[in-house]
N, CA and C atoms as an extended XYZ file, in Angstrom:
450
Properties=species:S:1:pos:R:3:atomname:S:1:resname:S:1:resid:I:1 pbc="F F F"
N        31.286       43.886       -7.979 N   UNK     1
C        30.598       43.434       -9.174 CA  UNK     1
C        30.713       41.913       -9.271 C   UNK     1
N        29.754       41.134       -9.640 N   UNK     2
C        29.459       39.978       -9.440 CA  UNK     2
C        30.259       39.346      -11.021 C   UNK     2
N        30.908       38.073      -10.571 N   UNK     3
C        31.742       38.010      -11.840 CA  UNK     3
C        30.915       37.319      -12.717 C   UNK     3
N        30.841       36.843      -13.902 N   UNK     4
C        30.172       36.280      -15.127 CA  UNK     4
C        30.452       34.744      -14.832 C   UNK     4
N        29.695       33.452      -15.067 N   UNK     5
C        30.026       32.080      -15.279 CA  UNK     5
C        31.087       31.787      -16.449 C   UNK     5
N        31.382       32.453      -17.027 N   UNK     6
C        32.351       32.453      -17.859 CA  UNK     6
C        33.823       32.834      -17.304 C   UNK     6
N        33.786       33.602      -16.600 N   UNK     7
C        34.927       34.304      -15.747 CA  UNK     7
C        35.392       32.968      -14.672 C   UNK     7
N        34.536       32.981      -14.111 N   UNK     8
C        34.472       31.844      -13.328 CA  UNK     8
C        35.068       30.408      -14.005 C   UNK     8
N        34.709       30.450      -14.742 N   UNK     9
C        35.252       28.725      -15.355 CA  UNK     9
C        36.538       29.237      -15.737 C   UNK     9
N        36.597       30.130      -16.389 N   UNK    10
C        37.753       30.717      -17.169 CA  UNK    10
C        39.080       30.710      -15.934 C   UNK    10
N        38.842       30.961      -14.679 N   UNK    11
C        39.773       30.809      -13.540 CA  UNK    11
C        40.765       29.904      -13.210 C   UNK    11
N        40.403       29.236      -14.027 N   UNK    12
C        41.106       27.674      -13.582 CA  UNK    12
C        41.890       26.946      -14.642 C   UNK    12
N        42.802       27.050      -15.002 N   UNK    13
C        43.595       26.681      -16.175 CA  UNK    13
C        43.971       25.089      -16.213 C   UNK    13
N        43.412       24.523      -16.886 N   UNK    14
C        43.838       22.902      -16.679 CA  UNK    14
C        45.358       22.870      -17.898 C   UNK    14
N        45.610       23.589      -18.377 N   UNK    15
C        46.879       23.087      -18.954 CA  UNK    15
C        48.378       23.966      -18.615 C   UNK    15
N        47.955       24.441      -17.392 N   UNK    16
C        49.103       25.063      -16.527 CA  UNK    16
C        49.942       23.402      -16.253 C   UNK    16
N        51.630       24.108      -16.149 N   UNK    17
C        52.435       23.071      -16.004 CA  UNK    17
C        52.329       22.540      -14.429 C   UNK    17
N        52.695       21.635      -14.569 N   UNK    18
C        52.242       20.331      -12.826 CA  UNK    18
C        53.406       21.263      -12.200 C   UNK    18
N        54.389       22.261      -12.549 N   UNK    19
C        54.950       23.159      -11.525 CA  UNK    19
C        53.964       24.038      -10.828 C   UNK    19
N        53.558       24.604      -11.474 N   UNK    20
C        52.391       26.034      -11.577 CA  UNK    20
C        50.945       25.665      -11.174 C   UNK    20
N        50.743       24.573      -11.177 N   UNK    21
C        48.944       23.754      -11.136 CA  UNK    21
C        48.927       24.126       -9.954 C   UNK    21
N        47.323       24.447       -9.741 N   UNK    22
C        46.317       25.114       -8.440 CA  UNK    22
C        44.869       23.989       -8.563 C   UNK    22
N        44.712       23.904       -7.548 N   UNK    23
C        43.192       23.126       -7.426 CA  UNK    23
C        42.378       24.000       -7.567 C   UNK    23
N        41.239       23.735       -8.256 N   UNK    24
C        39.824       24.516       -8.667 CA  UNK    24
C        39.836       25.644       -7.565 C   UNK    24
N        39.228       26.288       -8.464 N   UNK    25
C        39.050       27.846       -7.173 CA  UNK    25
C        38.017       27.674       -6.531 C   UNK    25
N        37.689       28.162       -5.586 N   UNK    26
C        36.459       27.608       -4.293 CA  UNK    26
C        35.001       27.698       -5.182 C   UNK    26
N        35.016       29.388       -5.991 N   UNK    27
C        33.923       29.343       -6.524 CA  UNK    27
C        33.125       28.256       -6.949 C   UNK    27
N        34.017       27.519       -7.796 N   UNK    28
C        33.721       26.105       -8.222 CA  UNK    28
C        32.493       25.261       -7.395 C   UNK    28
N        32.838       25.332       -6.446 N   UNK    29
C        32.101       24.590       -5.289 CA  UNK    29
C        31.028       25.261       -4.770 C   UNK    29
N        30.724       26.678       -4.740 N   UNK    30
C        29.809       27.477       -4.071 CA  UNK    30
C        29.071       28.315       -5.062 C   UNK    30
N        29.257       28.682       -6.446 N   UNK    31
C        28.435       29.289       -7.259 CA  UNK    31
C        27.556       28.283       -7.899 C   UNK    31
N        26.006       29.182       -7.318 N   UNK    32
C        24.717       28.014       -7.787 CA  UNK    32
C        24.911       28.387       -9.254 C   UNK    32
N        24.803       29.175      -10.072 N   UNK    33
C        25.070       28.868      -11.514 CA  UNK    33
C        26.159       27.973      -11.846 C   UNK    33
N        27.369       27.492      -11.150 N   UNK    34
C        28.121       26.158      -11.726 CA  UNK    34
C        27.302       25.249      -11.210 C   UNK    34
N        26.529       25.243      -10.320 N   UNK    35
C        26.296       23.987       -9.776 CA  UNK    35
C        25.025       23.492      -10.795 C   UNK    35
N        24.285       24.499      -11.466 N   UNK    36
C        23.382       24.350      -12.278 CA  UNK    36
C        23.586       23.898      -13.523 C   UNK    36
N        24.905       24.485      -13.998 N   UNK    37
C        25.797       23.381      -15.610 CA  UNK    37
C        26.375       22.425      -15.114 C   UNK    37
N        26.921       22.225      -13.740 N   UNK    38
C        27.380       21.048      -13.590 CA  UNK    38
C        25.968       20.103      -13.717 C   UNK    38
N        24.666       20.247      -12.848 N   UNK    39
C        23.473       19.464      -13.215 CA  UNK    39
C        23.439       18.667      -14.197 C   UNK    39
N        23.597       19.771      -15.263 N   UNK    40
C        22.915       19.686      -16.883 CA  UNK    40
C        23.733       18.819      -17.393 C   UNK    40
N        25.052       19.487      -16.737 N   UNK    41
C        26.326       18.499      -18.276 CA  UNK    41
C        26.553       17.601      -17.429 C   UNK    41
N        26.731       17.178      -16.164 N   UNK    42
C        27.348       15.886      -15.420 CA  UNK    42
C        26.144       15.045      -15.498 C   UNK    42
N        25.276       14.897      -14.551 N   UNK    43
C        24.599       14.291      -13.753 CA  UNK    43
C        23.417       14.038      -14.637 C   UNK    43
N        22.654       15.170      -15.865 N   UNK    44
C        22.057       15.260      -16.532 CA  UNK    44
C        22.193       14.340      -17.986 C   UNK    44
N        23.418       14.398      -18.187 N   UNK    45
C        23.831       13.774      -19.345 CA  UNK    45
C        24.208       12.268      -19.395 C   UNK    45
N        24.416       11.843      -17.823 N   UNK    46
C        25.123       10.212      -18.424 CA  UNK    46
C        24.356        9.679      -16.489 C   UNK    46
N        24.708        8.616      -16.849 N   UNK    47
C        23.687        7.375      -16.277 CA  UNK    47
C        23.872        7.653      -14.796 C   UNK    47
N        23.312        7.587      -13.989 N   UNK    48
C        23.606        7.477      -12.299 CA  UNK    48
C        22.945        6.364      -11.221 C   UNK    48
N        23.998        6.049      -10.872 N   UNK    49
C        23.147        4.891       -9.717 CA  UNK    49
C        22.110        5.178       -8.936 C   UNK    49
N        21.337        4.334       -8.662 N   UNK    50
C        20.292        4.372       -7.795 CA  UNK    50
C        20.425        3.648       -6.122 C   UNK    50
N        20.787        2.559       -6.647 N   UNK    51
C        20.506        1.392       -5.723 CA  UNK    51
C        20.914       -0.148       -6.743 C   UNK    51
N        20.528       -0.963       -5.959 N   UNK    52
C        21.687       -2.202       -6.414 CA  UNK    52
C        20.269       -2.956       -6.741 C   UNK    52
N        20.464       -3.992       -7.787 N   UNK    53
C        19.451       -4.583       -7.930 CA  UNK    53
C        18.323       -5.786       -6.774 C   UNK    53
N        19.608       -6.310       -6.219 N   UNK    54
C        18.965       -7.006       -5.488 CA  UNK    54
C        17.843       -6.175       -4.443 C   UNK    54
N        17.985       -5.258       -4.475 N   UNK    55
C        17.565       -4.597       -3.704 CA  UNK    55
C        15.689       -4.414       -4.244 C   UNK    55
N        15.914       -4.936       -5.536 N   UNK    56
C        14.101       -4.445       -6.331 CA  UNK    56
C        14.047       -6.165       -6.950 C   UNK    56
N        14.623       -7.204       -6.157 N   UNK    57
C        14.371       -8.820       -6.658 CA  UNK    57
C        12.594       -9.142       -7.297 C   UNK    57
N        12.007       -8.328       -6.056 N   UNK    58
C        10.644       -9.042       -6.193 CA  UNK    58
C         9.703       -8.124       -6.769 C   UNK    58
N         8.652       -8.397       -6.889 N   UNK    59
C         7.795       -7.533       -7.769 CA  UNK    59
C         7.044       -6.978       -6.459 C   UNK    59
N         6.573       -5.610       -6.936 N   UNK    60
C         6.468       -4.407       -5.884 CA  UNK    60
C         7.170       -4.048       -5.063 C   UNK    60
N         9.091       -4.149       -5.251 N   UNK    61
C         9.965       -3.652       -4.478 CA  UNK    61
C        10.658       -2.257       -4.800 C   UNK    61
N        10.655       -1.547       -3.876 N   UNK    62
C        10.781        0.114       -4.573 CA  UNK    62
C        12.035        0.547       -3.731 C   UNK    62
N        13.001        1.396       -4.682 N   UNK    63
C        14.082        2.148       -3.824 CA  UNK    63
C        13.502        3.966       -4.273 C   UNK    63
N        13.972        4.797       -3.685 N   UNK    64
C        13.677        6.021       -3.434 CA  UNK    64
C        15.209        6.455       -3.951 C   UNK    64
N        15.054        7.747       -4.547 N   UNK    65
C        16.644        8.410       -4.549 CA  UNK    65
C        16.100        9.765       -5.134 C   UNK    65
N        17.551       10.772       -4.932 N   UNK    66
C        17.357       12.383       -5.574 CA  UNK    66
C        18.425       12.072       -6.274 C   UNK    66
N        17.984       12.819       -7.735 N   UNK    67
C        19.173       12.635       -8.908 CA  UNK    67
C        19.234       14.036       -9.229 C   UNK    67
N        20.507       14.814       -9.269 N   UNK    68
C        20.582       15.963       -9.545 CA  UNK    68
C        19.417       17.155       -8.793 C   UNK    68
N        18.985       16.258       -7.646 N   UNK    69
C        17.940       17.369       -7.201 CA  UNK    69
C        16.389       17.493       -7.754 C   UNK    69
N        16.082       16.039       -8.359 N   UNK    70
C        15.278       15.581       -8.783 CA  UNK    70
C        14.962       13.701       -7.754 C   UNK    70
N        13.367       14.307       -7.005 N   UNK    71
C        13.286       12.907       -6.751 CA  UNK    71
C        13.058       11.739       -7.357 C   UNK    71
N        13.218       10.340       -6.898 N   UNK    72
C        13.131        9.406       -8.257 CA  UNK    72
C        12.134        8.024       -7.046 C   UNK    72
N        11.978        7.424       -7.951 N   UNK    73
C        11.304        6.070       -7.320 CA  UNK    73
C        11.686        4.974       -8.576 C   UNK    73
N        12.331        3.799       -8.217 N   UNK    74
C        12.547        2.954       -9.110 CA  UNK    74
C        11.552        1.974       -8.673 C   UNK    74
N        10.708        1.414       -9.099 N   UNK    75
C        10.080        0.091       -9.068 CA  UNK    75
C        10.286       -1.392      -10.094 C   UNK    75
N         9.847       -2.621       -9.109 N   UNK    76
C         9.540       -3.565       -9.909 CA  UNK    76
C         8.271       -4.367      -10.281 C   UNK    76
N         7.943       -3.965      -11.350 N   UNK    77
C         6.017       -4.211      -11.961 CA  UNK    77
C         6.336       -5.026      -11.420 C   UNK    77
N         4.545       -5.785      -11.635 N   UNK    78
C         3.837       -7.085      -11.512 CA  UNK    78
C         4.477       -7.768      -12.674 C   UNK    78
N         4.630       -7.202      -13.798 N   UNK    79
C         4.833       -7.926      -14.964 CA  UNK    79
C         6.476       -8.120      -14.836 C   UNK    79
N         6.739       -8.109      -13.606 N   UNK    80
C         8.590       -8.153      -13.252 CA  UNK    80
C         9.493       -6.964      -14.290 C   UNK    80
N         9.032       -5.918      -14.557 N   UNK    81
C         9.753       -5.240      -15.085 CA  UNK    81
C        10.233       -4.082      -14.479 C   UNK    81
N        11.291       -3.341      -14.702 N   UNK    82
C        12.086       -2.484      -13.559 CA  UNK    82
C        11.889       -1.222      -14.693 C   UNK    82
N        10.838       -0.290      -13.486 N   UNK    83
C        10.487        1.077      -14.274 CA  UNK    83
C        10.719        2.195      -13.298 C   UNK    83
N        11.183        3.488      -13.338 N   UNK    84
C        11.788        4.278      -12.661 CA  UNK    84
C        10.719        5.915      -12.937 C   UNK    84
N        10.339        6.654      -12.179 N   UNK    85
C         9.904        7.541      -12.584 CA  UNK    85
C        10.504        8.696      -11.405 C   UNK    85
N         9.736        9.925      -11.894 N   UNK    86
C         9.909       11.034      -10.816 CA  UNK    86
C         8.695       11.067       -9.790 C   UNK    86
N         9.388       10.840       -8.576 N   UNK    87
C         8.955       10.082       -7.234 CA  UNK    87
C         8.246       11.429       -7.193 C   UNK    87
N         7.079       12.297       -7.805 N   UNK    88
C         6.221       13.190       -7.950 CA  UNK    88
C         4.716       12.831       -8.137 C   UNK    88
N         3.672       13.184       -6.961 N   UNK    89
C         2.545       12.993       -7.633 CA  UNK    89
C         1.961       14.062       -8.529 C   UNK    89
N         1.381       13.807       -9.386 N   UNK    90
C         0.612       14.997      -10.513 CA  UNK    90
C        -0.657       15.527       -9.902 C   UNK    90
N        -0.611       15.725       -8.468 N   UNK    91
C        -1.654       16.267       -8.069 CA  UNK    91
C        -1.224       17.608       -7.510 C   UNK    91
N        -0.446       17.713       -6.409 N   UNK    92
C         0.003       18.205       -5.579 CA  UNK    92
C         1.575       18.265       -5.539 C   UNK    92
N         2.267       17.529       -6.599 N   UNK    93
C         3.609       17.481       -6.033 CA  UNK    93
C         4.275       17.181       -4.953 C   UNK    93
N         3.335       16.602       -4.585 N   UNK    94
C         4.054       15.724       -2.971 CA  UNK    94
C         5.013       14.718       -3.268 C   UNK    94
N         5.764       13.871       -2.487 N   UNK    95
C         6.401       12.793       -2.723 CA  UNK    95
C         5.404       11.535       -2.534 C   UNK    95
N         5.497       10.848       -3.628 N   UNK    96
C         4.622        9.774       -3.697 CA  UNK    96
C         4.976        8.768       -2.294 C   UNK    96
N         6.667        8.317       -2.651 N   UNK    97
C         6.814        7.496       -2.109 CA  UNK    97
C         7.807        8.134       -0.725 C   UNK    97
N         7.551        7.906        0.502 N   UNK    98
C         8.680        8.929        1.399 CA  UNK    98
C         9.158        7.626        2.038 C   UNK    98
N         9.355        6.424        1.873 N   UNK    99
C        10.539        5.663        2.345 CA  UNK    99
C        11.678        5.791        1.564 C   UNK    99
N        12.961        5.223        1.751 N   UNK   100
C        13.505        5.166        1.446 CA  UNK   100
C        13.508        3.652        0.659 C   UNK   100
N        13.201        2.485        0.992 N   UNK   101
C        12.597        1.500       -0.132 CA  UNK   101
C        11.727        0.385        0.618 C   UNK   101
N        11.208       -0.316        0.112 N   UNK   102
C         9.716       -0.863        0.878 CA  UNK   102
C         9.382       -1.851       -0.638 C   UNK   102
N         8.485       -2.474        0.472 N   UNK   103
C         7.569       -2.958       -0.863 CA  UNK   103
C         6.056       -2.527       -0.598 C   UNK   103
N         5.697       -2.696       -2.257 N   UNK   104
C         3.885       -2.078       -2.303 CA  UNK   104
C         3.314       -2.468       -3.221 C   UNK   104
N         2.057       -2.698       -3.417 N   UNK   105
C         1.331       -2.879       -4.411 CA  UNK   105
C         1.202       -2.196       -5.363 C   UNK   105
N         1.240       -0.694       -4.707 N   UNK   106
C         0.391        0.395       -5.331 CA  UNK   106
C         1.221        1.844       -5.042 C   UNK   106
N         1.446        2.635       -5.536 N   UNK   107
C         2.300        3.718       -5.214 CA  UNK   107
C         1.214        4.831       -4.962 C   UNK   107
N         1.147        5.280       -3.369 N   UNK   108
C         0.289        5.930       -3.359 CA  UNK   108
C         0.882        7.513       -2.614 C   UNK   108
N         0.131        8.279       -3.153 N   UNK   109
C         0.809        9.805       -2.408 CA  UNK   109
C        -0.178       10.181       -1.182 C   UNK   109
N         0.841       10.287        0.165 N   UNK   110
C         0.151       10.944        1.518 CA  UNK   110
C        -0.677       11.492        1.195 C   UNK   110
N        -0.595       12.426        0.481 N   UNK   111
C        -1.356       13.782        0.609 CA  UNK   111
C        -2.633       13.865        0.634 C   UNK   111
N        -2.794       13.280       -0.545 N   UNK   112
C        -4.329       13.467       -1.176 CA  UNK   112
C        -4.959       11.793       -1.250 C   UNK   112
N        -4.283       11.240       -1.489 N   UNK   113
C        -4.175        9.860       -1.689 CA  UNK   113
C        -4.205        9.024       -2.970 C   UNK   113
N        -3.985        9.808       -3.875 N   UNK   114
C        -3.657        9.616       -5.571 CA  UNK   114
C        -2.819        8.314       -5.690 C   UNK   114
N        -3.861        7.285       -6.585 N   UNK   115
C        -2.918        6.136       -6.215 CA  UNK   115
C        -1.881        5.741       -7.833 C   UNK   115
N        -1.271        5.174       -7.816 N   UNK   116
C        -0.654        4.971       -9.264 CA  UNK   116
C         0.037        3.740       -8.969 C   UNK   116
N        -0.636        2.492      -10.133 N   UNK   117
C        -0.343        1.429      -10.157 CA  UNK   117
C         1.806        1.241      -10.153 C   UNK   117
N         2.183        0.251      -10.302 N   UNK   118
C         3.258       -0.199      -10.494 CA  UNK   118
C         3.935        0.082      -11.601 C   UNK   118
N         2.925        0.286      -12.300 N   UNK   119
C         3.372        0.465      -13.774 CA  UNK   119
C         3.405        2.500      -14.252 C   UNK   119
N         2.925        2.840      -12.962 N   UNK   120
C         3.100        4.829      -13.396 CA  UNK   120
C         1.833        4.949      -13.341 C   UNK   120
N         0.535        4.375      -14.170 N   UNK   121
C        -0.558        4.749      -14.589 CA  UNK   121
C        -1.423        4.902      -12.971 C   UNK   121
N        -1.918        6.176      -13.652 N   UNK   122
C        -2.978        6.934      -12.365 CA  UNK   122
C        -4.407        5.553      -11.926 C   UNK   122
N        -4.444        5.207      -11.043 N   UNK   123
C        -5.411        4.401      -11.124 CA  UNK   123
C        -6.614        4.770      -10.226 C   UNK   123
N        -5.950        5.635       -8.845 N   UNK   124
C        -7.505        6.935       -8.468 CA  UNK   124
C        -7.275        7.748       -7.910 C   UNK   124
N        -8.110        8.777       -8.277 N   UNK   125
C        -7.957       10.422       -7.459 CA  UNK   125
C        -9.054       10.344       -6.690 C   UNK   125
N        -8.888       10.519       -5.648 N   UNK   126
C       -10.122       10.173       -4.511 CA  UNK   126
C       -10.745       12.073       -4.950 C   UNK   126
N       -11.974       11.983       -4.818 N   UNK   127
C       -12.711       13.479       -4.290 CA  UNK   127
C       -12.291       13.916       -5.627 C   UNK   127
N       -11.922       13.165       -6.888 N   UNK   128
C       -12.523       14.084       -8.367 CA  UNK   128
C       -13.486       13.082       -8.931 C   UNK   128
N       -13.715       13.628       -9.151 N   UNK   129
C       -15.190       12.864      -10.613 CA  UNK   129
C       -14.284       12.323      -11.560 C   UNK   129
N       -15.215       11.269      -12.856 N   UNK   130
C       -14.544       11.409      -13.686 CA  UNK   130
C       -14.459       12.253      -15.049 C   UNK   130
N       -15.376       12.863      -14.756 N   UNK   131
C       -15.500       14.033      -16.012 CA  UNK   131
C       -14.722       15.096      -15.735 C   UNK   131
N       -13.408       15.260      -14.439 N   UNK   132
C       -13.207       16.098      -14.155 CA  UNK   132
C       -11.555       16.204      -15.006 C   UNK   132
N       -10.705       15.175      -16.009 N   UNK   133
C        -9.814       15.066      -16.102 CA  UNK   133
C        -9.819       13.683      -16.613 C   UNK   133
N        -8.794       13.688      -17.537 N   UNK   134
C        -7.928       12.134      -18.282 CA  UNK   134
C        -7.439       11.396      -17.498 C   UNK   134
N        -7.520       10.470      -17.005 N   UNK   135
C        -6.724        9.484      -15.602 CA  UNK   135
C        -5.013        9.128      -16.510 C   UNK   135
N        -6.164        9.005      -17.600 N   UNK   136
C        -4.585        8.438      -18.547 CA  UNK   136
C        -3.388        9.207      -18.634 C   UNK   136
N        -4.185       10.386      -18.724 N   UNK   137
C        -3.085       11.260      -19.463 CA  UNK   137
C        -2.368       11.511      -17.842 C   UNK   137
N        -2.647       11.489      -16.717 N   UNK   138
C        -1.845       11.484      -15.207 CA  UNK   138
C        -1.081       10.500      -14.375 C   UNK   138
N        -0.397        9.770      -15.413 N   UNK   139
C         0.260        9.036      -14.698 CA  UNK   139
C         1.315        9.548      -14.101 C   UNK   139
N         2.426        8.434      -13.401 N   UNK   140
C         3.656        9.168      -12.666 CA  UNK   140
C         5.200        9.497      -14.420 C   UNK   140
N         5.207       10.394      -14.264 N   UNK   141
C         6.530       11.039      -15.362 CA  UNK   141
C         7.916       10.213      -15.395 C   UNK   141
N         7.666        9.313      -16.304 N   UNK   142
C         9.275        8.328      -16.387 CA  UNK   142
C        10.321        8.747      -16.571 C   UNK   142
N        11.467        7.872      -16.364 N   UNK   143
C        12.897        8.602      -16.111 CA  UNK   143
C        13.647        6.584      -16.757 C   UNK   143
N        14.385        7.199      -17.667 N   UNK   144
C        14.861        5.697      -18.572 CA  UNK   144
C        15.373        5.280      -16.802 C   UNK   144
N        15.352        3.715      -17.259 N   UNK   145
C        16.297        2.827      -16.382 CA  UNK   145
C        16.725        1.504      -16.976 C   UNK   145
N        18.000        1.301      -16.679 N   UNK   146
C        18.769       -0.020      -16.442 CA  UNK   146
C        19.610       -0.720      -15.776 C   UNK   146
N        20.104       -1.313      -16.289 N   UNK   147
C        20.719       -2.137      -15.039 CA  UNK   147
C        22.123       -2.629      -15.746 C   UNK   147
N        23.257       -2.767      -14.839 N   UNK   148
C        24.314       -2.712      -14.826 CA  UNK   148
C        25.188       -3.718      -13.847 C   UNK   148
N        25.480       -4.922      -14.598 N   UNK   149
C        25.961       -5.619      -13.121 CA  UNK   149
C        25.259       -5.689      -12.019 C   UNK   149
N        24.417       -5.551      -12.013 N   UNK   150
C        23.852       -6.224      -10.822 CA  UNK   150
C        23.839       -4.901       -9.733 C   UNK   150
């Protein structure tokens, strides 16, 4: 019988005496339901590095990263501002950007070739019309960013 996530956390006593103390039980490490609250409450809840700034100095400089299993693309506008989204196109779900960091004008996805300015906003879907859909409403899906020391 498969034990409960509750059982599981419950395994591990953090206020056993430093005689008696055991390191986390393996489960810890191998049950995808912890690994799924760990997501939510760790990684989900408080800030995570990307990449170092110097690394996005100039305008149209991009780093790539997976956050919690979520891809990301940080960019730096034209208007020099540092905006971060989910490295997802709204077409296909492809990866917009598949370097790891580069510079570009234009953030464009392999696939289809869906382009999206610097700033997120959809700027063309090759092979749709425009009566076929809001350009506006398809830009790339933001993700807060800042910066920290450098």
């Amino acid at each position: 019988m498969e034990r409960t996530l509750a059982e599981i956390v419950a395994a591990y006593d953090p206020t056993s005496p430093l005689k008696d103390a055991e390191t986390i039980p393996g489960s810890w490490y191998t049950d995808p339901r912890l690994y799924q609250l760990e997501r939510s409450a760790v990684f989900g809840a408080s800030w995570q590095m990307v990449g170092r700034l110097d690394q996005l100095r100039e305008k149209g400089r991009y780093i790539t990263a997976e956050l919690a299993g979520e891809p990301i693309v940080v960019v730096r506008g034209t208007d020099g501002r540092l905006r971060a989204f989910y490295n997802v196109c709204r077409h296909h779900a492809a990866e917009v950007m598949t370097q790891p960091e580069g510079c570009a004008s234009v953030l464009r996805c392999p696939y289809h070739g869906w382009t999206y300015g610097l700033d997120g906003a959809l700027k063309a879907a090759p092979d749709l019309g425009p009566a076929c859909f809001d350009k506006s409403k398809a830009g790339l899906a933001p993700v807060r960013v800042a910066t920290w020391e450098n």
